[in-house]
């Protein structure tokens, strides 16, 4: 199948068992719609890939950040393996284009939904691990996930970092909900972040918390671009 072969060329890994990759691409909505046999979707592979990703990322950080204590390494790892960050990595690979989704899920934006993308990426890791072993999974993770770590940590810790910067200038951060749309099962929220009564940036997400995090992240990028750093002056 074209999707399967194209993705293998993209990531530079050839599966011995292409059925594993197809399963990694198969969302439960597709499996249910097609009345596929039990456990044909990617949920079990996601479970495995999550564990594989944790050990690979832990080893990478342990070796590459020798001066960081356990607590900081834990925070770093969390910033890399969290849903929003994995969704960024999946988007960079164009993973959403390869997924097998049910018609309803596809129609309502499933190919860009962070939860679906992050789960599928973990399933791909699990599939590579089963197909080619730990070394192959490690190569994939280090090439496509363990990159631009400072940026990913900034994304993960956006609200905390912004709060620390603003408090350094004796100001407060306010998040204002400005929009809400979509059905109950697929809500989209829009939030503005305000400092000193002025809007800094806007974020959207499927929860208010996710929208706030994105708004804070965009605010931090503006501050960094303007000052060349994230220190409050």
GROMACS .gro file of N, CA and C in nm, residues 47-194:
model
  444
   47UNK      N    1   0.060   0.139   2.382
   47UNK     CA    2   0.100   0.101   2.519
   47UNK      C    3   0.247   0.060   2.523
   48UNK      N    4   0.288  -0.020   2.427
   48UNK     CA    5   0.427  -0.065   2.422
   48UNK      C    6   0.521   0.050   2.388
   49UNK      N    7   0.481   0.129   2.288
   49UNK     CA    8   0.566   0.240   2.244
   49UNK      C    9   0.588   0.343   2.352
   50UNK      N   10   0.489   0.365   2.436
   50UNK     CA   11   0.501   0.458   2.547
   50UNK      C   12   0.614   0.415   2.641
   51UNK      N   13   0.620   0.285   2.671
   51UNK     CA   14   0.725   0.233   2.761
   51UNK      C   15   0.862   0.240   2.694
   52UNK      N   16   0.868   0.207   2.566
   52UNK     CA   17   0.994   0.212   2.493
   52UNK      C   18   1.046   0.355   2.487
   53UNK      N   19   0.956   0.449   2.458
   53UNK     CA   20   0.994   0.590   2.452
   53UNK      C   21   1.048   0.639   2.586
   54UNK      N   22   0.987   0.595   2.694
   54UNK     CA   23   1.032   0.641   2.826
   54UNK      C   24   1.175   0.596   2.856
   55UNK      N   25   1.208   0.471   2.825
   55UNK     CA   26   1.343   0.423   2.856
   55UNK      C   27   1.445   0.487   2.762
   56UNK      N   28   1.410   0.506   2.635
   56UNK     CA   29   1.504   0.567   2.540
   56UNK      C   30   1.529   0.713   2.577
   57UNK      N   31   1.423   0.786   2.606
   57UNK     CA   32   1.438   0.927   2.642
   57UNK      C   33   1.513   0.942   2.774
   58UNK      N   34   1.488   0.851   2.868
   58UNK     CA   35   1.558   0.856   2.997
   58UNK      C   36   1.708   0.834   2.978
   59UNK      N   37   1.743   0.736   2.897
   59UNK     CA   38   1.884   0.707   2.871
   59UNK      C   39   1.951   0.825   2.799
   60UNK      N   40   1.882   0.881   2.701
   60UNK     CA   41   1.936   0.994   2.625
   60UNK      C   42   1.965   1.112   2.717
   61UNK      N   43   1.870   1.146   2.802
   61UNK     CA   44   1.887   1.260   2.891
   61UNK      C   45   1.994   1.233   2.996
   62UNK      N   46   1.999   1.110   3.046
   62UNK     CA   47   2.100   1.073   3.145
   62UNK      C   48   2.241   1.094   3.088
   63UNK      N   49   2.260   1.055   2.963
   63UNK     CA   50   2.391   1.063   2.901
   63UNK      C   51   2.426   1.205   2.855
   64UNK      N   52   2.326   1.278   2.809
   64UNK     CA   53   2.352   1.408   2.747
   64UNK      C   54   2.338   1.527   2.841
   65UNK      N   55   2.285   1.503   2.960
   65UNK     CA   56   2.271   1.609   3.059
   65UNK      C   57   2.334   1.563   3.191
   66UNK      N   58   2.465   1.539   3.193
   66UNK     CA   59   2.531   1.480   3.310
   66UNK      C   60   2.529   1.567   3.435
   67UNK      N   61   2.506   1.696   3.418
   67UNK     CA   62   2.508   1.786   3.535
   67UNK      C   63   2.369   1.810   3.594
   68UNK      N   64   2.266   1.756   3.531
   68UNK     CA   65   2.129   1.779   3.578
   68UNK      C   66   2.091   1.678   3.685
   69UNK      N   67   2.031   1.723   3.796
   69UNK     CA   68   1.984   1.630   3.899
   69UNK      C   69   1.858   1.555   3.852
   70UNK      N   70   1.822   1.457   3.931
   70UNK     CA   71   1.708   1.370   3.895
   70UNK      C   72   1.580   1.448   3.870
   71UNK      N   73   1.553   1.547   3.954
   71UNK     CA   74   1.429   1.623   3.940
   71UNK      C   75   1.421   1.697   3.808
   72UNK      N   76   1.534   1.757   3.766
   72UNK     CA   77   1.536   1.829   3.639
   72UNK      C   78   1.526   1.734   3.521
   73UNK      N   79   1.589   1.618   3.532
   73UNK     CA   80   1.579   1.518   3.425
   73UNK      C   81   1.436   1.470   3.411
   74UNK      N   82   1.368   1.455   3.523
   74UNK     CA   83   1.227   1.413   3.519
   74UNK      C   84   1.141   1.516   3.448
   75UNK      N   85   1.164   1.645   3.478
   75UNK     CA   86   1.090   1.751   3.411
   75UNK      C   87   1.120   1.755   3.263
   76UNK      N   88   1.247   1.738   3.229
   76UNK     CA   89   1.286   1.737   3.088
   76UNK      C   90   1.217   1.623   3.013
   77UNK      N   91   1.220   1.505   3.072
   77UNK     CA   92   1.156   1.390   3.008
   77UNK      C   93   1.007   1.412   2.991
   78UNK      N   94   0.944   1.468   3.093
   78UNK     CA   95   0.801   1.495   3.085
   78UNK      C   96   0.769   1.591   2.972
   79UNK      N   97   0.858   1.688   2.948
   79UNK     CA   98   0.833   1.786   2.842
   79UNK      C   99   0.843   1.723   2.704
   80UNK      N  100   0.915   1.612   2.695
   80UNK     CA  101   0.936   1.547   2.565
   80UNK      C  102   0.828   1.444   2.535
   81UNK      N  103   0.783   1.372   2.638
   81UNK     CA  104   0.690   1.261   2.613
   81UNK      C  105   0.544   1.301   2.636
   82UNK      N  106   0.517   1.428   2.663
   82UNK     CA  107   0.378   1.469   2.685
   82UNK      C  108   0.304   1.477   2.550
   83UNK      N  109   0.173   1.471   2.557
   83UNK     CA  110   0.090   1.467   2.437
   83UNK      C  111   0.114   1.583   2.340
   84UNK      N  112   0.115   1.709   2.386
   84UNK     CA  113   0.134   1.820   2.291
   84UNK      C  114   0.267   1.815   2.219
   85UNK      N  115   0.374   1.776   2.290
   85UNK     CA  116   0.506   1.771   2.228
   85UNK      C  117   0.515   1.658   2.126
   86UNK      N  118   0.462   1.541   2.161
   86UNK     CA  119   0.461   1.430   2.066
   86UNK      C  120   0.378   1.464   1.943
   87UNK      N  121   0.271   1.541   1.963
   87UNK     CA  122   0.189   1.583   1.849
   87UNK      C  123   0.269   1.674   1.756
   88UNK      N  124   0.355   1.759   1.813
   88UNK     CA  125   0.442   1.844   1.731
   88UNK      C  126   0.534   1.756   1.646
   89UNK      N  127   0.595   1.656   1.709
   89UNK     CA  128   0.684   1.565   1.637
   89UNK      C  129   0.608   1.490   1.527
   90UNK      N  130   0.486   1.447   1.559
   90UNK     CA  131   0.404   1.376   1.461
   90UNK      C  132   0.370   1.467   1.343
   91UNK      N  133   0.339   1.593   1.373
   91UNK     CA  134   0.309   1.689   1.266
   91UNK      C  135   0.429   1.712   1.176
   92UNK      N  136   0.548   1.717   1.235
   92UNK     CA  137   0.668   1.737   1.156
   92UNK      C  138   0.692   1.622   1.060
   93UNK      N  139   0.645   1.503   1.097
   93UNK     CA  140   0.654   1.387   1.010
   93UNK      C  141   0.537   1.376   0.913
   94UNK      N  142   0.435   1.462   0.932
   94UNK     CA  143   0.315   1.452   0.851
   94UNK      C  144   0.237   1.325   0.880
   95UNK      N  145   0.248   1.276   1.005
   95UNK     CA  146   0.190   1.146   1.041
   95UNK      C  147   0.039   1.141   1.019
   96UNK      N  148  -0.028   1.255   1.041
   96UNK     CA  149  -0.174   1.256   1.025
   96UNK      C  150  -0.221   1.211   0.888
   97UNK      N  151  -0.140   1.236   0.786
   97UNK     CA  152  -0.178   1.200   0.648
   97UNK      C  153  -0.178   1.050   0.627
   98UNK      N  154  -0.109   0.976   0.712
   98UNK     CA  155  -0.094   0.831   0.692
   98UNK      C  156  -0.194   0.748   0.772
   99UNK      N  157  -0.269   0.812   0.861
   99UNK     CA  158  -0.354   0.737   0.952
   99UNK      C  159  -0.480   0.683   0.884
  100UNK      N  160  -0.524   0.568   0.933
  100UNK     CA  161  -0.652   0.511   0.891
  100UNK      C  162  -0.754   0.549   0.998
  101UNK      N  163  -0.846   0.639   0.961
  101UNK     CA  164  -0.947   0.689   1.054
  101UNK      C  165  -1.086   0.654   1.004
  102UNK      N  166  -1.180   0.641   1.097
  102UNK     CA  167  -1.320   0.627   1.059
  102UNK      C  168  -1.368   0.755   0.992
  103UNK      N  169  -1.471   0.745   0.914
  103UNK     CA  170  -1.519   0.862   0.838
  103UNK      C  171  -1.557   0.978   0.930
  104UNK      N  172  -1.624   0.947   1.040
  104UNK     CA  173  -1.666   1.052   1.132
  104UNK      C  174  -1.547   1.120   1.197
  105UNK      N  175  -1.450   1.040   1.240
  105UNK     CA  176  -1.330   1.094   1.304
  105UNK      C  177  -1.250   1.179   1.205
  106UNK      N  178  -1.244   1.133   1.084
  106UNK     CA  179  -1.172   1.207   0.980
  106UNK      C  180  -1.241   1.340   0.951
  107UNK      N  181  -1.373   1.336   0.944
  107UNK     CA  182  -1.452   1.454   0.910
  107UNK      C  183  -1.444   1.562   1.018
  108UNK      N  184  -1.423   1.521   1.142
  108UNK     CA  185  -1.421   1.618   1.253
  108UNK      C  186  -1.279   1.657   1.295
  109UNK      N  187  -1.184   1.637   1.206
  109UNK     CA  188  -1.049   1.687   1.232
  109UNK      C  189  -0.956   1.593   1.304
  110UNK      N  190  -0.982   1.463   1.297
  110UNK     CA  191  -0.899   1.366   1.367
  110UNK      C  192  -0.754   1.366   1.326
  111UNK      N  193  -0.726   1.403   1.202
  111UNK     CA  194  -0.587   1.398   1.153
  111UNK      C  195  -0.499   1.506   1.216
  112UNK      N  196  -0.561   1.604   1.278
  112UNK     CA  197  -0.483   1.709   1.345
  112UNK      C  198  -0.503   1.708   1.497
  113UNK      N  199  -0.581   1.611   1.547
  113UNK     CA  200  -0.609   1.605   1.690
  113UNK      C  201  -0.485   1.556   1.764
  114UNK      N  202  -0.442   1.634   1.864
  114UNK     CA  203  -0.317   1.604   1.933
  114UNK      C  204  -0.317   1.464   1.996
  115UNK      N  205  -0.427   1.424   2.055
  115UNK     CA  206  -0.432   1.294   2.122
  115UNK      C  207  -0.413   1.180   2.022
  116UNK      N  208  -0.476   1.192   1.907
  116UNK     CA  209  -0.465   1.087   1.804
  116UNK      C  210  -0.323   1.082   1.747
  117UNK      N  211  -0.265   1.199   1.723
  117UNK     CA  212  -0.130   1.204   1.666
  117UNK      C  213  -0.025   1.150   1.763
  118UNK      N  214  -0.034   1.191   1.889
  118UNK     CA  215   0.065   1.146   1.987
  118UNK      C  216   0.052   0.995   2.010
  119UNK      N  217  -0.071   0.945   2.016
  119UNK     CA  218  -0.091   0.800   2.034
  119UNK      C  219  -0.035   0.723   1.914
  120UNK      N  220  -0.058   0.775   1.794
  120UNK     CA  221  -0.010   0.707   1.673
  120UNK      C  222   0.142   0.706   1.668
  121UNK      N  223   0.205   0.815   1.711
  121UNK     CA  224   0.351   0.819   1.712
  121UNK      C  225   0.408   0.715   1.809
  122UNK      N  226   0.347   0.703   1.926
  122UNK     CA  227   0.391   0.600   2.021
  122UNK      C  228   0.368   0.461   1.963
  123UNK      N  229   0.259   0.444   1.889
  123UNK     CA  230   0.232   0.314   1.826
  123UNK      C  231   0.338   0.281   1.721
  124UNK      N  232   0.382   0.382   1.646
  124UNK     CA  233   0.488   0.361   1.547
  124UNK      C  234   0.617   0.317   1.618
  125UNK      N  235   0.648   0.380   1.731
  125UNK     CA  236   0.767   0.341   1.807
  125UNK      C  237   0.754   0.196   1.852
  126UNK      N  238   0.637   0.159   1.901
  126UNK     CA  239   0.613   0.022   1.943
  126UNK      C  240   0.628  -0.076   1.828
  127UNK      N  241   0.579  -0.037   1.711
  127UNK     CA  242   0.587  -0.123   1.593
  127UNK      C  243   0.732  -0.143   1.549
  128UNK      N  244   0.810  -0.035   1.549
  128UNK     CA  245   0.951  -0.045   1.512
  128UNK      C  246   1.026  -0.133   1.612
  129UNK      N  247   0.994  -0.117   1.740
  129UNK     CA  248   1.058  -0.198   1.844
  129UNK      C  249   1.032  -0.347   1.821
  130UNK      N  250   0.908  -0.382   1.792
  130UNK     CA  251   0.875  -0.523   1.768
  130UNK      C  252   0.938  -0.575   1.641
  131UNK      N  253   0.946  -0.491   1.541
  131UNK     CA  254   0.996  -0.532   1.410
  131UNK      C  255   1.148  -0.538   1.403
  132UNK      N  256   1.214  -0.437   1.463
  132UNK     CA  257   1.358  -0.428   1.446
  132UNK      C  258   1.438  -0.426   1.574
  133UNK      N  259   1.371  -0.431   1.688
  133UNK     CA  260   1.442  -0.434   1.814
  133UNK      C  261   1.469  -0.297   1.872
  134UNK      N  262   1.534  -0.297   1.988
  134UNK     CA  263   1.556  -0.174   2.063
  134UNK      C  264   1.643  -0.075   1.986
  135UNK      N  265   1.746  -0.123   1.919
  135UNK     CA  266   1.837  -0.033   1.849
  135UNK      C  267   1.765   0.046   1.740
  136UNK      N  268   1.677  -0.019   1.667
  136UNK     CA  269   1.602   0.049   1.561
  136UNK      C  270   1.506   0.151   1.619
  137UNK      N  271   1.439   0.115   1.728
  137UNK     CA  272   1.348   0.209   1.794
  137UNK      C  273   1.425   0.328   1.848
  138UNK      N  274   1.542   0.302   1.905
  138UNK     CA  275   1.625   0.409   1.960
  138UNK      C  276   1.668   0.506   1.850
  139UNK      N  277   1.708   0.453   1.737
  139UNK     CA  278   1.750   0.538   1.625
  139UNK      C  279   1.636   0.629   1.580
  140UNK      N  280   1.517   0.573   1.571
  140UNK     CA  281   1.399   0.651   1.529
  140UNK      C  282   1.368   0.760   1.632
  141UNK      N  283   1.365   0.724   1.760
  141UNK     CA  284   1.331   0.821   1.865
  141UNK      C  285   1.434   0.933   1.870
  142UNK      N  286   1.561   0.900   1.864
  142UNK     CA  287   1.663   1.004   1.873
  142UNK      C  288   1.662   1.095   1.751
  143UNK      N  289   1.624   1.041   1.637
  143UNK     CA  290   1.623   1.120   1.514
  143UNK      C  291   1.501   1.211   1.504
  144UNK      N  292   1.387   1.163   1.551
  144UNK     CA  293   1.262   1.237   1.528
  144UNK      C  294   1.196   1.294   1.653
  145UNK      N  295   1.243   1.256   1.772
  145UNK     CA  296   1.180   1.306   1.895
  145UNK      C  297   1.279   1.377   1.986
  146UNK      N  298   1.398   1.320   2.003
  146UNK     CA  299   1.495   1.379   2.096
  146UNK      C  300   1.574   1.491   2.027
  147UNK      N  301   1.503   1.586   1.973
  147UNK     CA  302   1.563   1.699   1.903
  147UNK      C  303   1.503   1.829   1.956
  148UNK      N  304   1.577   1.937   1.946
  148UNK     CA  305   1.528   2.069   1.985
  148UNK      C  306   1.465   2.066   2.124
  149UNK      N  307   1.538   2.007   2.218
  149UNK     CA  308   1.483   1.983   2.352
  149UNK      C  309   1.452   2.112   2.426
  150UNK      N  310   1.536   2.214   2.410
  150UNK     CA  311   1.510   2.341   2.477
  150UNK      C  312   1.377   2.400   2.434
  151UNK      N  313   1.348   2.388   2.306
  151UNK     CA  314   1.222   2.440   2.253
  151UNK      C  315   1.104   2.361   2.309
  152UNK      N  316   1.119   2.230   2.317
  152UNK     CA  317   1.012   2.146   2.367
  152UNK      C  318   0.987   2.169   2.516
  153UNK      N  319   1.095   2.193   2.589
  153UNK     CA  320   1.078   2.223   2.732
  153UNK      C  321   1.006   2.357   2.749
  154UNK      N  322   1.039   2.453   2.665
  154UNK     CA  323   0.972   2.583   2.669
  154UNK      C  324   0.823   2.565   2.645
  155UNK      N  325   0.788   2.481   2.547
  155UNK     CA  326   0.647   2.458   2.517
  155UNK      C  327   0.576   2.394   2.636
  156UNK      N  328   0.640   2.295   2.696
  156UNK     CA  329   0.579   2.220   2.805
  156UNK      C  330   0.559   2.306   2.929
  157UNK      N  331   0.657   2.391   2.959
  157UNK     CA  332   0.656   2.471   3.081
  157UNK      C  333   0.610   2.615   3.059
  158UNK      N  334   0.541   2.640   2.951
  158UNK     CA  335   0.510   2.778   2.910
  158UNK      C  336   0.444   2.861   3.020
  159UNK      N  337   0.340   2.810   3.081
  159UNK     CA  338   0.269   2.889   3.181
  159UNK      C  339   0.358   2.919   3.301
  160UNK      N  340   0.434   2.819   3.343
  160UNK     CA  341   0.523   2.838   3.458
  160UNK      C  342   0.631   2.940   3.427
  161UNK      N  343   0.694   2.926   3.309
  161UNK     CA  344   0.804   3.015   3.271
  161UNK      C  345   0.753   3.158   3.255
  162UNK      N  346   0.637   3.174   3.191
  162UNK     CA  347   0.581   3.308   3.172
  162UNK      C  348   0.549   3.372   3.308
  163UNK      N  349   0.493   3.294   3.398
  163UNK     CA  350   0.460   3.346   3.532
  163UNK      C  351   0.585   3.393   3.604
  164UNK      N  352   0.694   3.316   3.593
  164UNK     CA  353   0.818   3.353   3.660
  164UNK      C  354   0.876   3.482   3.602
  165UNK      N  355   0.870   3.495   3.470
  165UNK     CA  356   0.923   3.616   3.404
  165UNK      C  357   0.842   3.738   3.445
  166UNK      N  358   0.712   3.725   3.440
  166UNK     CA  359   0.624   3.839   3.470
  166UNK      C  360   0.634   3.877   3.617
  167UNK      N  361   0.638   3.779   3.705
  167UNK     CA  362   0.651   3.809   3.849
  167UNK      C  363   0.783   3.878   3.879
  168UNK      N  364   0.886   3.848   3.798
  168UNK     CA  365   1.014   3.915   3.814
  168UNK      C  366   1.002   4.064   3.789
  169UNK      N  367   0.905   4.102   3.710
  169UNK     CA  368   0.878   4.243   3.684
  169UNK      C  369   0.762   4.294   3.768
  170UNK      N  370   0.722   4.216   3.869
  170UNK     CA  371   0.615   4.253   3.963
  170UNK      C  372   0.481   4.276   3.891
  171UNK      N  373   0.455   4.192   3.791
  171UNK     CA  374   0.327   4.198   3.720
  171UNK      C  375   0.253   4.064   3.740
  172UNK      N  376   0.130   4.059   3.695
  172UNK     CA  377   0.052   3.936   3.702
  172UNK      C  378   0.009   3.894   3.563
  173UNK      N  379  -0.016   3.765   3.549
  173UNK     CA  380  -0.063   3.709   3.421
  173UNK      C  381  -0.211   3.674   3.436
  174UNK      N  382  -0.289   3.715   3.339
  174UNK     CA  383  -0.431   3.682   3.338
  174UNK      C  384  -0.466   3.611   3.208
  175UNK      N  385  -0.545   3.504   3.220
  175UNK     CA  386  -0.592   3.431   3.102
  175UNK      C  387  -0.742   3.456   3.086
  176UNK      N  388  -0.779   3.501   2.967
  176UNK     CA  389  -0.918   3.540   2.942
  176UNK      C  390  -0.976   3.451   2.833
  177UNK      N  391  -1.083   3.380   2.866
  177UNK     CA  392  -1.152   3.297   2.767
  177UNK      C  393  -1.232   3.387   2.673
  178UNK      N  394  -1.201   3.383   2.544
  178UNK     CA  395  -1.267   3.472   2.448
  178UNK      C  396  -1.355   3.399   2.347
  179UNK      N  397  -1.345   3.267   2.343
  179UNK     CA  398  -1.425   3.194   2.245
  179UNK      C  399  -1.438   3.048   2.280
  180UNK      N  400  -1.549   2.990   2.236
  180UNK     CA  401  -1.577   2.849   2.260
  180UNK      C  402  -1.665   2.800   2.146
  181UNK      N  403  -1.625   2.691   2.083
  181UNK     CA  404  -1.702   2.641   1.969
  181UNK      C  405  -1.695   2.489   1.963
  182UNK      N  406  -1.781   2.433   1.880
  182UNK     CA  407  -1.781   2.289   1.858
  182UNK      C  408  -1.875   2.214   1.950
  183UNK      N  409  -1.904   2.088   1.914
  183UNK     CA  410  -1.992   2.004   1.997
  183UNK      C  411  -1.922   1.966   2.127
  184UNK      N  412  -1.999   1.915   2.222
  184UNK     CA  413  -1.945   1.884   2.354
  184UNK      C  414  -1.828   1.787   2.350
  185UNK      N  415  -1.830   1.691   2.257
  185UNK     CA  416  -1.723   1.591   2.252
  185UNK      C  417  -1.599   1.641   2.179
  186UNK      N  418  -1.608   1.757   2.118
  186UNK     CA  419  -1.494   1.809   2.040
  186UNK      C  420  -1.489   1.962   2.051
  187UNK      N  421  -1.486   2.011   2.173
  187UNK     CA  422  -1.485   2.155   2.198
  187UNK      C  423  -1.352   2.219   2.155
  188UNK      N  424  -1.359   2.344   2.118
  188UNK     CA  425  -1.239   2.423   2.091
  188UNK      C  426  -1.250   2.553   2.169
  189UNK      N  427  -1.147   2.583   2.246
  189UNK     CA  428  -1.146   2.704   2.329
  189UNK      C  429  -1.040   2.801   2.278
  190UNK      N  430  -1.071   2.930   2.289
  190UNK     CA  431  -0.975   3.035   2.254
  190UNK      C  432  -0.952   3.121   2.377
  191UNK      N  433  -0.824   3.139   2.409
  191UNK     CA  434  -0.786   3.211   2.530
  191UNK      C  435  -0.682   3.317   2.496
  192UNK      N  436  -0.697   3.435   2.557
  192UNK     CA  437  -0.595   3.540   2.545
  192UNK      C  438  -0.518   3.549   2.675
  193UNK      N  439  -0.388   3.576   2.665
  193UNK     CA  440  -0.308   3.600   2.784
  193UNK      C  441  -0.280   3.749   2.794
  194UNK      N  442  -0.307   3.807   2.911
  194UNK     CA  443  -0.294   3.950   2.933
  194UNK      C  444  -0.190   3.977   3.043
   0.00000   0.00000   0.00000
